[in-house]
Tab-separated table of C-alpha atoms in Angstrom:
chain	number	residue	atom	x	y	z
A	994	MET	CA	85.697	100.496	130.150
A	995	THR	CA	89.607	100.959	128.764
A	996	GLU	CA	90.569	102.595	132.322
A	997	ALA	CA	89.865	99.180	133.843
A	998	LEU	CA	91.932	96.993	130.939
A	999	PRO	CA	95.505	96.397	131.333
A	1000	LYS	CA	97.779	98.540	129.399
A	1001	TRP	CA	99.215	95.533	127.342
A	1002	LEU	CA	96.143	94.672	125.836
A	1003	THR	CA	96.283	98.303	123.742
A	1004	LYS	CA	100.138	98.726	123.650
A	1005	THR	CA	101.209	96.264	122.613
A	1006	PRO	CA	101.397	94.432	119.479
A	1007	VAL	CA	100.327	90.944	119.619
A	1008	ALA	CA	102.251	88.218	117.650
A	1009	HIS	CA	99.558	85.896	116.037
A	1010	ARG	CA	100.239	82.225	117.023
A	1011	GLY	CA	103.413	83.647	118.813
A	1012	LEU	CA	106.476	84.837	116.629
A	1013	HIS	CA	107.099	82.348	113.723
A	1014	ASP	CA	107.990	82.019	110.598
A	1015	ILE	CA	107.802	78.957	109.185
A	1016	ALA	CA	111.115	79.310	106.353
A	1017	LYS	CA	112.971	79.966	109.510
A	1018	GLY	CA	111.866	76.534	111.200
A	1019	VAL	CA	109.601	78.747	113.711
A	1020	PRO	CA	105.569	76.724	113.503
A	1021	GLU	CA	102.995	78.565	114.301
A	1022	ASN	CA	101.286	78.260	117.984
A	1023	SER	CA	104.916	76.404	118.730
A	1024	ARG	CA	106.797	76.791	121.651
A	1025	LEU	CA	109.634	78.242	119.349
A	1026	ALA	CA	107.121	81.033	117.961
A	1027	PHE	CA	106.571	81.707	121.589
A	1028	GLN	CA	109.888	81.999	122.878
A	1029	LYS	CA	110.670	84.351	119.816
A	1030	ALA	CA	108.008	86.358	120.674
A	1031	ILE	CA	109.204	86.234	124.361
A	1032	GLU	CA	112.044	87.570	122.655
A	1033	GLY	CA	110.724	90.631	121.030
A	1034	GLY	CA	108.662	92.638	123.424
A	1035	TYR	CA	105.142	91.018	122.081
A	1036	ALA	CA	102.097	90.101	123.709
A	1037	ILE	CA	101.262	86.150	122.703
A	1038	GLU	CA	98.116	85.497	120.698
A	1039	LEU	CA	97.006	81.800	120.880
A	1040	ASP	CA	94.625	78.848	119.811
A	1041	VAL	CA	93.287	76.454	122.610
A	1042	ARG	CA	91.186	73.222	121.418
A	1043	ILE	CA	89.171	70.459	123.926
A	1044	THR	CA	91.266	66.825	123.030
A	1045	GLY	CA	89.266	63.615	122.717
A	1046	ASP	CA	90.061	63.630	126.697
A	1047	GLY	CA	89.006	67.212	127.777
A	1048	GLN	CA	92.656	68.752	127.993
A	1049	ALA	CA	93.067	71.906	126.691
A	1050	VAL	CA	95.906	71.884	123.484
A	1051	VAL	CA	97.230	75.071	121.390
A	1052	PHE	CA	96.690	73.763	118.282
A	1053	HIS	CA	94.978	76.369	115.701
A	1054	ASP	CA	93.532	74.234	113.211
A	1055	ALA	CA	90.109	71.244	114.806
A	1056	VAL	CA	91.944	68.404	111.861
A	1057	LEU	CA	95.801	67.540	111.961
A	1058	ASP	CA	96.392	67.679	108.275
A	1059	ARG	CA	97.816	70.928	106.906
A	1060	LEU	CA	99.791	71.054	110.531
A	1061	CYS	CA	100.763	67.695	110.607
A	1062	GLY	CA	100.725	66.090	107.347
A	1063	LYS	CA	98.381	63.014	108.257
A	1064	PRO	CA	94.256	62.979	109.211
A	1065	GLY	CA	92.674	62.956	112.840
A	1066	ARG	CA	90.912	64.809	114.778
A	1067	VAL	CA	91.989	67.107	117.639
A	1068	ALA	CA	88.374	66.554	119.454
A	1069	ASP	CA	88.835	62.552	119.269
A	1070	MET	CA	93.141	62.769	119.829
A	1071	THR	CA	94.366	62.342	123.579
A	1072	LEU	CA	96.494	64.829	124.867
A	1073	ALA	CA	99.696	62.396	124.943
A	1074	ALA	CA	99.459	61.135	121.187
A	1075	LEU	CA	98.694	65.411	120.134
A	1076	LYS	CA	101.766	65.886	121.697
A	1077	ARG	CA	104.057	63.336	119.857
A	1078	GLU	CA	103.115	64.882	116.921
A	1079	THR	CA	105.610	67.663	114.736
A	1080	LEU	CA	104.772	70.505	113.696
A	1081	LEU	CA	104.994	71.861	109.574
A	1082	GLY	CA	108.004	69.617	109.371
A	1083	THR	CA	109.795	70.682	111.847
A	1084	ALA	CA	111.706	69.479	115.275
A	1085	GLU	CA	108.995	71.544	117.172
A	1086	THR	CA	105.940	68.853	118.394
A	1087	VAL	CA	102.543	69.836	119.373
A	1088	PRO	CA	102.391	71.833	122.733
A	1089	SER	CA	99.404	71.333	125.766
A	1090	PHE	CA	98.818	74.878	126.841
A	1091	ARG	CA	100.223	73.581	130.737
A	1092	ASP	CA	103.112	74.017	128.217
A	1093	VAL	CA	102.829	77.247	127.314
A	1094	LEU	CA	102.285	78.552	130.419
A	1095	ASP	CA	105.113	77.056	131.416
A	1096	LEU	CA	106.971	78.290	129.194
A	1097	VAL	CA	105.863	82.123	129.446
A	1098	GLN	CA	105.733	82.373	132.915
A	1099	GLY	CA	104.609	85.742	133.010
A	1100	ARG	CA	107.271	87.218	130.463
A	1101	ALA	CA	104.736	88.084	128.118
A	1102	PRO	CA	100.859	88.791	127.874
A	1103	LEU	CA	98.361	85.907	126.797
A	1104	LEU	CA	95.660	86.208	124.481
A	1105	VAL	CA	94.215	82.864	124.508
A	1106	GLU	CA	91.455	82.333	121.812
A	1107	ILE	CA	88.976	79.470	122.717
A	1108	LYS	CA	88.671	77.541	119.288
A	1109	LYS	CA	84.591	75.453	119.335
A	1110	ASP	CA	83.338	73.530	116.306
A	1111	ASN	CA	79.846	75.099	116.383
A	1112	ALA	CA	78.047	72.150	118.091
A	1113	GLU	CA	80.628	71.746	120.889
A	1114	PRO	CA	78.262	73.609	124.396
A	1115	ALA	CA	80.429	76.123	126.605
A	1116	GLY	CA	81.716	74.223	129.704
A	1117	LYS	CA	84.597	71.992	129.380
A	1118	LEU	CA	87.231	73.650	127.346
A	1119	GLU	CA	86.490	77.347	129.042
A	1120	ALA	CA	86.761	75.712	132.344
A	1121	ALA	CA	90.091	73.766	131.959
A	1122	VAL	CA	91.516	77.154	130.671
A	1123	ALA	CA	89.849	79.399	133.406
A	1124	ASN	CA	91.189	76.421	136.092
A	1125	MET	CA	94.694	76.729	134.957
A	1126	LEU	CA	94.900	80.330	134.437
A	1127	ARG	CA	93.392	81.469	138.493
A	1128	HIS	CA	96.650	80.656	140.162
A	1129	TYR	CA	98.725	81.882	136.189
A	1130	PRO	CA	101.418	84.816	137.591
A	1131	GLY	CA	101.480	86.853	134.241
A	1132	PRO	CA	99.064	89.018	132.472
A	1133	VAL	CA	96.114	87.249	130.587
A	1134	ALA	CA	93.100	87.771	128.731
A	1135	VAL	CA	90.816	85.231	126.917
A	1136	GLN	CA	88.578	85.250	123.479
A	1137	SER	CA	86.847	83.910	121.131
A	1138	PHE	CA	84.168	84.011	118.425
A	1139	SER	CA	81.757	82.113	120.132
A	1140	PRO	CA	79.473	83.998	122.449
A	1141	ARG	CA	78.469	81.634	123.951
A	1142	THR	CA	82.002	81.724	125.649
A	1143	VAL	CA	82.143	85.044	126.161
A	1144	LYS	CA	79.190	84.736	128.323
A	1145	TRP	CA	80.703	81.750	129.982
A	1146	PHE	CA	83.640	83.641	130.953
A	1147	ARG	CA	81.009	86.352	131.514
A	1148	ASP	CA	79.118	84.001	134.254
A	1149	ASN	CA	81.590	82.007	136.069
A	1150	ALA	CA	85.217	83.510	135.622
A	1151	PRO	CA	84.817	87.043	134.795
A	1152	GLN	CA	88.463	88.064	136.569
A	1153	PHE	CA	89.497	87.696	133.214
A	1154	VAL	CA	89.911	90.029	130.570
A	1155	ARG	CA	87.746	88.589	127.945
A	1156	GLY	CA	86.422	89.671	124.562
A	1157	GLN	CA	84.510	88.509	121.659
A	1158	ILE	CA	85.923	88.406	117.505
A	1159	ALA	CA	84.300	89.766	114.593
A	1160	CYS	CA	84.114	90.506	111.371
A	1161	ALA	CA	82.102	91.297	108.548
A	1162	MET	CA	79.612	88.863	107.636
A	1163	SER	CA	80.566	88.813	103.837
A	1164	ASP	CA	84.274	87.014	105.165
A	1165	MET	CA	82.431	84.364	107.716
A	1166	GLY	CA	83.211	81.177	107.951
A	1167	LYS	CA	80.869	79.083	105.440
A	1168	ASN	CA	80.305	76.962	108.442
A	1169	LEU	CA	77.918	79.090	110.148
A	1170	ASN	CA	73.997	80.161	109.239
A	1171	TRP	CA	72.982	83.096	108.543
A	1172	TYR	CA	72.329	84.392	112.051
A	1173	GLN	CA	75.416	83.055	113.525
A	1174	ARG	CA	77.244	85.193	110.773
A	1175	LEU	CA	75.264	88.200	111.023
A	1176	ALA	CA	75.281	87.693	114.613
A	1177	LEU	CA	78.702	87.859	114.955
A	1178	ALA	CA	78.985	90.718	112.337
A	1179	TRP	CA	76.355	93.343	113.859
A	1180	MET	CA	77.076	91.263	117.526
A	1181	LEU	CA	73.427	90.963	118.044
A	1182	ASN	CA	73.877	89.346	121.492
A	1183	HIS	CA	76.799	89.950	122.073
A	1184	PHE	CA	75.093	91.937	125.580
A	1185	HIS	CA	75.294	87.618	126.737
A	1186	GLY	CA	79.109	87.945	127.360
A	1187	GLU	CA	79.331	91.762	128.491
A	1188	PRO	CA	83.134	91.731	125.777
A	1189	MET	CA	85.635	94.271	127.589
A	1190	PHE	CA	86.906	94.437	124.330
A	1191	LEU	CA	86.398	94.131	120.377
A	1192	ALA	CA	88.918	91.290	118.356
A	1193	TYR	CA	88.097	92.546	114.906
A	1194	ASP	CA	89.433	91.933	111.132
A	1195	VAL	CA	91.145	94.406	109.368
A	1196	ASN	CA	90.145	93.739	106.312
A	1197	ASP	CA	86.987	94.975	107.476
A	1198	LEU	CA	88.103	98.631	108.593
A	1199	PRO	CA	86.867	100.809	108.568
A	1200	ALA	CA	83.373	99.752	110.015
A	1201	PRO	CA	79.762	101.031	111.499
A	1202	LEU	CA	80.078	98.660	115.047
A	1203	THR	CA	83.676	99.631	115.136
A	1204	ALA	CA	83.877	102.818	115.583
A	1205	ARG	CA	80.613	102.563	117.382
A	1206	TYR	CA	81.990	100.419	120.306
A	1207	ARG	CA	85.422	103.496	120.490
A	1208	ALA	CA	83.175	105.842	121.632
A	1209	ARG	CA	81.436	103.767	124.077
A	1210	HIS	CA	85.913	103.521	125.528
A	1211	MET	CA	85.828	99.860	124.540
A	1212	PRO	CA	89.420	99.378	122.789
A	1213	VAL	CA	89.462	97.134	119.682
A	1214	VAL	CA	92.043	94.984	118.471
A	1215	SER	CA	92.956	94.478	114.978
A	1216	TRP	CA	93.520	90.419	113.625
A	1217	THR	CA	95.850	89.478	111.058
A	1218	VAL	CA	97.673	92.943	109.756
A	1219	ARG	CA	100.699	91.917	107.855
A	1220	THR	CA	100.986	94.615	105.598
A	1221	PRO	CA	101.824	98.367	105.906
A	1222	GLU	CA	99.218	99.034	104.481
A	1223	GLN	CA	96.869	97.210	106.522
A	1224	ARG	CA	98.975	98.311	109.329
A	1225	ALA	CA	97.646	102.037	109.249
A	1226	ARG	CA	93.994	100.600	108.293
A	1227	ALA	CA	94.723	99.257	111.587
A	1228	ALA	CA	95.952	102.574	113.484
A	1229	ALA	CA	93.298	104.762	112.099
A	1230	HIS	CA	90.550	102.299	113.457
A	1231	ALA	CA	91.807	100.782	116.080
A	1232	ASP	CA	93.611	100.229	119.177
A	1233	ASN	CA	96.119	97.947	118.944
A	1234	ILE	CA	97.063	94.614	116.256
A	1235	ILE	CA	97.286	91.127	116.428
A	1236	PHE	CA	100.277	90.630	113.314
A	1237	GLU	CA	101.740	88.604	111.386
A	1238	GLU	CA	104.618	88.741	108.845
A	1239	LEU	CA	105.410	92.371	109.574
A	1240	SER	CA	107.569	94.334	111.105
A	1241	THR	CA	106.932	96.757	114.459
A	1242	LYS	CA	109.987	97.627	114.919
């Protein structure tokens, strides 16, 4: 399957939430972080959520506390209200997905993570993202922890490269039930979405699952690589890295 995938997915290191460094005033998932990644020659990983008015916004957390220093849920707010919020005490404001596409304009590959609450059905956010990407001029792939999201892209927008995010069951979020943790750890329901690549936690490498998929020519992208030791592990057991706080030059 590797031959059918774009070369950047295995050859170009991916800056996690952009090339951010809050010590230098560059917050994660910000226009400035994405511009820094472009200038560094990296691909860009970013997170997309659905707003209360059905729009796609670039924001990692479900709530505003950590990134904006105030209470509130992304799913309860309008896009206009979110775009007025600043990130981590900087002058950078929360961007919409459209803002990011207009900024990047194909100058760097995009790896778009579709962020979903556990009870959130597939459809609305996926459609919003796919509709904006249909005429986007640059290289792009989508990924998600949710097999339902991956399946949605297989069924409704198969032209986009799609990946399944997974990790060992012991490291899965507490909000998932035992079957969801097991399913993601061992990809028990991966066939529903027929992912074209696997994004796997670097801390869980090596793993029988990733070895099996690489043997079948399915690329493995390892996240989130922050240390030289993790980079060496990823080099031995994966095909590319999603990184932060690490020099790749």
